[in-house]
XYZ file of N, CA, C and O in Angstrom:
600
model
N 0.844 -1.170 0.003
C -0.002 -0.006 0.000
C 0.884 1.239 0.000
O 1.831 1.350 0.725
N 0.537 2.207 -0.883
C 1.324 3.396 -1.051
C 0.765 4.556 -0.242
O -0.416 4.754 -0.164
N 1.653 5.329 0.388
C 1.215 6.532 1.121
C 1.114 7.705 0.133
O 1.976 7.890 -0.700
N 0.076 8.491 0.252
C -0.113 9.662 -0.607
C 0.227 10.899 0.202
O -0.238 11.067 1.322
N 1.098 11.717 -0.355
C 1.448 12.978 0.309
C 0.891 14.135 -0.492
O 1.062 14.229 -1.702
N 0.182 15.020 0.179
C -0.426 16.192 -0.488
C 0.503 17.391 -0.339
O 0.840 17.787 0.757
N 0.883 17.931 -1.458
C 1.721 19.143 -1.501
C 2.952 19.049 -0.604
O 3.382 20.009 -0.024
N 3.472 17.877 -0.441
C 4.647 17.701 0.364
C 4.395 17.842 1.848
O 5.305 18.039 2.619
N 3.156 17.774 2.247
C 2.826 17.916 3.673
C 2.694 16.505 4.236
O 1.751 15.793 3.966
N 3.621 16.125 5.016
C 3.530 14.803 5.630
C 2.963 14.958 7.028
O 3.240 15.933 7.704
N 2.172 14.044 7.420
C 1.632 14.037 8.766
C 0.525 15.015 9.032
O 0.248 15.332 10.173
N -0.117 15.536 8.012
C -1.221 16.455 8.278
C -2.523 15.673 8.247
O -2.652 14.711 7.518
N -3.448 16.107 9.051
C -4.742 15.450 9.026
C -5.494 15.871 7.763
O -5.136 16.846 7.123
N -6.526 15.127 7.398
C -7.293 15.437 6.203
C -7.897 16.833 6.317
O -7.838 17.629 5.370
N -8.427 17.214 7.477
C -9.032 18.520 7.673
C -8.014 19.618 7.447
O -8.255 20.611 6.753
N -6.835 19.469 8.038
C -5.784 20.468 7.917
C -5.335 20.590 6.466
O -5.154 21.689 5.929
N -5.169 19.480 5.766
C -4.736 19.515 4.365
C -5.789 20.169 3.477
O -5.450 20.976 2.593
N -7.063 19.886 3.684
C -8.126 20.510 2.902
C -8.145 21.990 3.170
O -8.276 22.808 2.237
N -7.998 22.414 4.436
C -7.969 23.829 4.752
C -6.795 24.516 4.069
O -6.923 25.568 3.512
N -5.616 23.885 4.110
C -4.440 24.441 3.470
C -4.649 24.611 1.982
O -4.336 25.637 1.417
N -5.221 23.598 1.335
C -5.427 23.649 -0.103
C -6.431 24.766 -0.452
O -6.231 25.505 -1.400
N -7.479 24.883 0.324
C -8.511 25.897 0.074
C -7.945 27.302 0.249
O -8.163 28.197 -0.566
N -7.204 27.507 1.328
C -6.675 28.855 1.582
C -5.574 29.187 0.585
O -5.437 30.302 0.166
N -4.791 28.201 0.157
C -3.719 28.440 -0.802
C -4.296 28.792 -2.169
O -3.839 29.709 -2.829
N -5.331 28.115 -2.608
C -5.912 28.423 -3.924
C -6.626 29.762 -3.899
O -6.657 30.473 -4.886
N -7.220 30.127 -2.782
C -7.905 31.434 -2.675
C -6.883 32.563 -2.723
O -7.118 33.621 -3.303
N -5.727 32.357 -2.113
C -4.708 33.384 -2.090
C -4.121 33.609 -3.477
O -3.654 34.689 -3.800
N -4.136 32.591 -4.337
C -3.566 32.717 -5.653
C -4.600 33.085 -6.738
O -4.265 33.278 -7.875
N -5.872 33.195 -6.339
C -6.910 33.527 -7.326
C -6.694 34.952 -7.819
O -6.341 35.844 -7.057
N -6.903 35.185 -9.096
C -6.748 36.505 -9.660
C -7.932 37.386 -9.251
O -9.063 36.947 -9.288
N -7.627 38.632 -8.850
C -8.722 39.511 -8.452
C -9.575 39.893 -9.657
O -9.082 40.015 -10.763
N -10.839 40.040 -9.390
C -11.755 40.482 -10.428
C -11.887 42.002 -10.342
O -11.425 42.632 -9.398
N -12.558 42.609 -11.340
C -12.729 44.055 -11.347
C -13.496 44.557 -10.144
O -13.244 45.621 -9.613
N -14.416 43.718 -9.639
C -15.204 44.134 -8.471
C -14.382 44.150 -7.196
O -14.785 44.726 -6.215
N -13.214 43.458 -7.211
C -12.345 43.454 -6.039
C -11.615 44.772 -5.870
O -11.125 45.083 -4.780
N -11.453 45.571 -6.916
C -10.755 46.833 -6.827
C -11.700 47.936 -6.406
O -12.780 48.088 -6.945
N -11.251 48.724 -5.450
C -12.037 49.890 -5.034
C -11.727 51.007 -6.007
O -10.670 51.048 -6.638
N -12.659 51.905 -6.155
C -12.467 53.049 -7.050
C -12.522 54.328 -6.264
O -13.193 54.409 -5.223
N -11.832 55.327 -6.749
C -11.813 56.626 -6.101
C -12.644 57.642 -6.874
O -13.135 57.362 -7.962
N -12.783 58.818 -6.272
C -13.555 59.878 -6.910
C -12.952 61.237 -6.561
O -12.236 61.382 -5.584
N -13.302 62.212 -7.396
C -12.882 63.589 -7.194
C -14.098 64.469 -7.229
O -14.887 64.401 -8.171
N -14.231 65.326 -6.238
C -15.305 66.321 -6.199
C -14.726 67.624 -6.771
O -13.776 68.188 -6.215
N -15.272 68.073 -7.901
C -14.834 69.300 -8.534
C -15.640 70.441 -7.927
O -16.852 70.544 -8.162
N -14.965 71.272 -7.122
C -15.672 72.364 -6.449
C -15.838 73.546 -7.376
O -14.956 73.853 -8.179
N -16.995 74.218 -7.308
C -17.255 75.336 -8.235
C -16.324 76.513 -8.027
O -15.826 76.743 -6.926
N -16.059 77.243 -9.118
C -15.310 78.469 -9.021
C -16.197 79.598 -9.573
O -17.277 79.372 -10.094
N -15.701 80.796 -9.473
C -16.499 81.977 -9.869
C -16.686 82.021 -11.375
O -15.750 81.744 -12.146
N -17.888 82.405 -11.827
C -18.100 82.577 -13.262
C -17.520 83.907 -13.782
O -17.498 84.153 -14.990
N -17.063 84.751 -12.865
C -16.489 86.043 -13.250
C -15.004 85.875 -13.635
O -14.302 85.079 -13.031
N -14.540 86.645 -14.621
C -13.128 86.573 -14.960
C -12.255 86.945 -13.762
O -12.655 87.768 -12.931
N -11.081 86.337 -13.679
C -10.232 86.613 -12.517
C -9.680 88.027 -12.522
O -9.470 88.630 -13.595
N -9.494 88.591 -11.330
C -8.920 89.936 -11.214
C -7.416 89.867 -11.078
O -6.723 90.855 -11.255
N -6.883 88.685 -10.783
C -5.435 88.468 -10.702
C -5.069 87.380 -11.717
O -5.900 86.557 -12.081
N -3.838 87.362 -12.110
C -3.387 86.381 -13.075
C -3.093 85.053 -12.373
O -2.460 85.026 -11.329
N -3.545 83.966 -12.960
C -3.297 82.635 -12.415
C -1.904 82.173 -12.793
O -1.292 82.729 -13.698
N -1.366 81.161 -12.120
C -0.053 80.626 -12.477
C 0.030 80.157 -13.932
O 1.082 80.207 -14.538
N -1.076 79.786 -14.520
C -1.091 79.335 -15.902
C -1.380 80.448 -16.888
O -1.418 80.242 -18.090
N -1.627 81.641 -16.395
C -1.971 82.759 -17.271
C -3.452 83.096 -17.154
O -4.187 82.535 -16.372
N -3.894 84.043 -17.979
C -5.304 84.426 -17.960
C -6.159 83.282 -18.495
O -5.731 82.491 -19.327
N -7.402 83.226 -18.028
C -8.317 82.204 -18.508
C -9.742 82.780 -18.556
O -10.039 83.769 -17.918
N -10.578 82.117 -19.301
C -11.975 82.494 -19.445
C -12.826 81.485 -18.658
O -12.890 80.338 -19.048
N -13.488 81.906 -17.576
C -14.300 80.957 -16.801
C -15.376 80.245 -17.604
O -15.749 79.131 -17.286
N -15.868 80.908 -18.671
C -16.918 80.308 -19.483
C -16.405 79.105 -20.299
O -17.193 78.237 -20.665
N -15.111 79.080 -20.592
C -14.568 77.987 -21.408
C -13.602 77.101 -20.628
O -12.952 76.224 -21.206
N -13.486 77.329 -19.317
C -12.558 76.545 -18.499
C -13.046 75.086 -18.432
O -14.186 74.825 -18.042
N -12.217 74.159 -18.847
C -12.566 72.751 -18.831
C -11.537 71.961 -18.019
O -10.365 72.371 -17.885
N -12.001 70.849 -17.524
C -11.161 69.906 -16.752
C -11.232 68.568 -17.472
O -12.334 68.064 -17.721
N -10.068 68.006 -17.792
C -10.035 66.670 -18.374
C -9.220 65.780 -17.445
O -8.168 66.190 -16.967
N -9.709 64.594 -17.175
C -9.053 63.648 -16.324
C -8.709 62.426 -17.155
O -9.598 61.802 -17.745
N -7.418 62.123 -17.265
C -6.922 61.028 -18.084
C -7.440 61.192 -19.523
O -7.296 62.235 -20.103
N -8.066 60.156 -20.053
C -8.561 60.214 -21.442
C -10.076 60.410 -21.493
O -10.675 60.215 -22.538
N -10.670 60.803 -20.355
C -12.098 61.074 -20.348
C -12.419 62.340 -21.127
O -11.548 63.165 -21.384
N -13.681 62.484 -21.467
C -14.132 63.701 -22.133
C -13.991 64.880 -21.152
O -14.302 64.731 -19.969
N -13.546 66.033 -21.634
C -13.437 67.200 -20.741
C -14.827 67.639 -20.269
O -15.814 67.481 -20.986
N -14.876 68.204 -19.065
C -16.093 68.767 -18.538
C -15.880 70.273 -18.317
O -14.762 70.698 -18.040
N -16.939 71.060 -18.483
C -16.859 72.458 -18.110
C -16.723 72.563 -16.609
O -17.401 71.857 -15.864
N -15.826 73.447 -16.164
C -15.662 73.612 -14.705
C -16.954 74.178 -14.150
O -17.484 75.169 -14.657
N -17.501 73.567 -13.097
C -18.808 74.040 -12.561
C -18.661 75.403 -11.876
O -17.618 75.738 -11.337
N -19.765 76.164 -11.897
C -19.792 77.472 -11.266
C -20.818 77.540 -10.132
O -20.747 78.463 -9.321
N -21.739 76.602 -10.070
C -22.773 76.662 -9.028
C -22.730 75.450 -8.080
O -22.686 75.617 -6.875
N -22.795 74.247 -8.626
C -22.831 73.037 -7.820
C -21.578 72.184 -8.083
O -21.103 72.130 -9.215
N -21.045 71.493 -7.052
C -19.909 70.611 -7.288
C -20.287 69.486 -8.242
O -21.453 69.118 -8.362
N -19.297 68.955 -8.920
C -19.473 67.856 -9.861
C -18.612 66.704 -9.374
O -17.457 66.905 -9.018
N -19.147 65.493 -9.404
C -18.404 64.306 -8.965
C -17.867 63.559 -10.167
O -18.621 63.228 -11.101
N -16.582 63.268 -10.169
C -15.948 62.414 -11.176
C -15.536 61.150 -10.427
O -14.703 61.210 -9.545
N -16.179 60.017 -10.780
C -15.897 58.798 -10.025
C -15.459 57.667 -10.924
O -15.300 57.820 -12.133
N -15.212 56.509 -10.307
C -14.763 55.337 -11.024
C -13.282 55.368 -11.347
O -12.823 54.733 -12.291
N -12.489 56.105 -10.565
C -11.063 56.258 -10.825
C -10.274 55.141 -10.166
O -10.487 54.812 -8.991
N -9.333 54.585 -10.878
C -8.486 53.504 -10.388
C -7.571 54.047 -9.287
O -6.884 55.061 -9.452
N -7.570 53.374 -8.157
C -6.749 53.798 -7.026
C -5.266 53.440 -7.180
O -4.435 53.993 -6.485
N -4.966 52.554 -8.089
C -3.609 52.045 -8.215
C -2.762 52.800 -9.263
O -1.550 52.675 -9.249
N -3.382 53.521 -10.170
C -2.627 54.149 -11.253
C -2.517 55.662 -11.058
O -3.250 56.275 -10.301
N -1.591 56.236 -11.791
C -1.405 57.676 -11.814
C -2.423 58.301 -12.755
O -2.737 57.718 -13.783
N -2.935 59.462 -12.399
C -3.963 60.134 -13.208
C -3.426 61.493 -13.695
O -2.687 62.179 -12.972
N -3.835 61.892 -14.897
C -3.444 63.162 -15.479
C -4.624 64.117 -15.450
O -5.710 63.788 -15.929
N -4.401 65.308 -14.904
C -5.401 66.367 -14.852
C -4.937 67.480 -15.770
O -3.802 67.946 -15.674
N -5.827 67.920 -16.690
C -5.497 68.978 -17.632
C -6.594 70.035 -17.580
O -7.774 69.697 -17.767
N -6.215 71.284 -17.383
C -7.149 72.418 -17.436
C -6.881 73.190 -18.715
O -5.718 73.497 -19.025
N -7.959 73.497 -19.431
C -7.818 74.321 -20.648
C -8.865 75.426 -20.608
O -9.891 75.316 -19.958
N -8.568 76.473 -21.356
C -9.488 77.581 -21.491
C -9.258 78.187 -22.874
O -8.110 78.429 -23.259
N -10.346 78.398 -23.590
C -10.269 78.917 -24.959
C -9.312 78.062 -25.821
O -8.568 78.581 -26.651
N -9.324 76.758 -25.579
C -8.500 75.838 -26.348
C -7.033 75.833 -25.984
O -6.232 75.151 -26.599
N -6.643 76.578 -24.955
C -5.246 76.677 -24.543
C -5.046 76.016 -23.172
O -5.881 76.205 -22.256
N -3.984 75.233 -23.034
C -3.689 74.549 -21.757
C -3.288 75.594 -20.704
O -2.428 76.406 -20.939
N -3.978 75.538 -19.564
C -3.692 76.435 -18.435
C -2.699 75.791 -17.485
O -1.692 76.357 -17.118
N -3.029 74.558 -17.084
C -2.207 73.816 -16.137
C -2.444 72.324 -16.341
O -3.547 71.926 -16.749
N -1.434 71.534 -15.996
C -1.626 70.090 -15.996
C -0.719 69.505 -14.940
O 0.336 70.075 -14.615
N -1.126 68.381 -14.384
C -0.311 67.682 -13.379
C -0.800 66.257 -13.257
O -1.861 65.899 -13.718
N 0.014 65.441 -12.647
C -0.322 64.020 -12.366
C -0.471 63.846 -10.870
O 0.193 64.539 -10.063
N -1.317 62.900 -10.488
C -1.466 62.548 -9.086
C -1.800 61.082 -8.984
O -2.218 60.444 -9.944
N -1.625 60.542 -7.796
C -2.003 59.167 -7.478
C -2.672 59.196 -6.102
O -2.222 59.921 -5.211
N -3.730 58.412 -5.943
C -4.406 58.352 -4.645
C -3.447 57.775 -3.601
O -2.741 56.806 -3.882
N -3.455 58.376 -2.419
C -2.671 57.867 -1.317
C -3.608 57.073 -0.403
O -4.815 57.221 -0.456
N -3.027 56.257 0.466
C -3.831 55.437 1.366
C -4.694 56.269 2.291
O -5.790 55.878 2.628
N -4.205 57.443 2.709
C -4.966 58.249 3.653
C -5.975 59.193 2.991
O -6.619 59.992 3.630
N -6.149 59.072 1.667
C -7.117 59.906 0.949
C -8.549 59.416 1.111
O -9.478 60.141 0.745
N -8.776 58.239 1.621
C -10.121 57.691 1.744
C -10.787 57.591 0.366
O -11.997 57.613 0.262
N -9.955 57.524 -0.684
C -10.424 57.392 -2.063
C -11.330 58.526 -2.484
O -12.077 58.438 -3.457
N -11.276 59.649 -1.754
C -12.121 60.806 -2.043
C -11.260 62.059 -2.018
O -10.752 62.437 -0.944
N -11.136 62.718 -3.157
C -10.360 63.936 -3.234
C -11.232 65.088 -3.716
O -12.295 64.882 -4.301
N -10.774 66.305 -3.471
C -11.435 67.500 -3.964
C -10.435 68.262 -4.833
O -9.230 68.255 -4.561
N -10.937 68.909 -5.855
C -10.112 69.740 -6.710
C -10.770 71.106 -6.805
O -11.987 71.210 -6.892
N -9.945 72.154 -6.734
C -10.443 73.495 -6.703
C -9.520 74.391 -7.568
O -8.319 74.165 -7.588
N -10.082 75.362 -8.252
C -9.312 76.281 -9.045
C -9.901 77.672 -8.851
O -11.077 77.892 -9.117
N -9.086 78.594 -8.343
C -9.601 79.930 -8.090
C -9.014 81.001 -8.998
O -9.342 82.164 -8.902
N -8.160 80.603 -9.929
C -7.587 81.543 -10.863
C -6.399 82.315 -10.329
O -5.726 83.013 -11.058
N -6.133 82.189 -9.054
C -4.993 82.902 -8.471
C -3.945 81.922 -7.936
O -2.796 81.991 -8.300
N -4.378 80.994 -7.109
C -3.456 80.036 -6.531
C -3.238 78.822 -7.423
O -2.437 77.953 -7.099
N -3.951 78.731 -8.509
C -3.815 77.576 -9.386
C -4.686 76.438 -8.904
O -5.581 76.616 -8.064
N -4.442 75.256 -9.425
C -5.231 74.087 -9.063
C -4.808 73.584 -7.678
O -3.618 73.486 -7.383
N -5.790 73.291 -6.854
C -5.521 72.715 -5.540
C -6.219 71.362 -5.487
O -7.385 71.222 -5.825
N -5.483 70.341 -5.065
C -6.003 68.993 -4.911
C -5.787 68.580 -3.462
O -4.666 68.700 -2.963
N -6.821 68.146 -2.787
C -6.677 67.757 -1.400
C -7.734 66.780 -0.990
O -8.626 66.424 -1.779
N -7.660 66.331 0.248
C -8.671 65.425 0.790
C -9.315 66.042 2.025
O -8.923 67.117 2.464
N -10.354 65.379 2.533
C -11.118 65.921 3.652
C -10.282 65.990 4.935
O -10.592 66.759 5.819
N -9.200 65.236 5.006
C -8.391 65.245 6.233
C -7.387 66.392 6.275
O -7.118 66.913 7.334
N -6.854 66.776 5.103
C -5.784 67.788 5.157
C -6.126 69.124 4.501
O -5.291 70.007 4.449
N -7.315 69.269 3.959
C -7.686 70.523 3.310
C -9.045 70.984 3.834
O -10.070 70.389 3.519
N -9.034 72.072 4.589
C -10.295 72.570 5.162
C -11.308 72.900 4.066
O -12.474 72.631 4.213
N -10.828 73.514 2.968
C -11.731 73.896 1.867
C -12.436 72.672 1.282
O -13.533 72.771 0.799
N -11.808 71.529 1.348
C -12.425 70.302 0.856
C -13.462 69.799 1.871
O -14.609 69.496 1.512
N -13.083 69.765 3.099
C -13.969 69.246 4.163
C -15.245 70.078 4.275
O -16.332 69.566 4.490
N -15.126 71.396 4.051
C -16.275 72.276 4.192
C -17.235 72.257 3.009
O -18.351 72.690 3.138
N -16.810 71.747 1.866
C -17.598 71.868 0.648
C -18.055 70.598 -0.009
O -18.621 70.615 -1.093
N -17.812 69.434 0.570
C -18.046 68.192 -0.144
C -19.401 67.528 0.119
O -19.673 66.498 -0.439
N -20.216 68.107 0.921
C -21.489 67.468 1.247
C -22.331 67.164 0.011
O -23.050 66.196 -0.051
N -22.219 67.996 -1.012
C -22.995 67.786 -2.236
C -22.460 66.618 -3.050
O -23.190 66.027 -3.825
N -21.189 66.269 -2.885
C -20.609 65.154 -3.644
C -20.803 63.801 -2.938
O -21.175 62.841 -3.568
N -20.464 63.770 -1.656
C -20.557 62.507 -0.903
C -21.480 62.703 0.267
O -21.194 63.435 1.200
N -22.592 62.048 0.231
C -23.573 62.197 1.331
C -23.398 61.079 2.312
O -23.054 60.020 2.061
């Protein structure tokens, strides 16, 4: 009579071996899309009036100010209510591009950090440039996000 050894485990009980096999195969299973969490950005409104000071990217027209995230379609920057951009991959770097009258104003890359709670705010006031923050480290984000995340 031949002894059968499972995965090189000698002397394990049947229950222990089955548990080991089940946990080992689960650990090696490929994650599905639903296993990944997604992040979002709350685009806070800015003034519809032209700026009185020059922004770091130069003059801009609030009526044509757009925000593009990665390869998504650009959106007009909101002037009254915040806009939520969601479904963002937490693991990759994202490109943010602001344009006005067809001219690039500012662009930058960012990646979600663990302490962001997968929720960021973006703000543009025409003077300080684009500001990106989370509810923990940016008061302006914490005070204005109720319309995005309830």
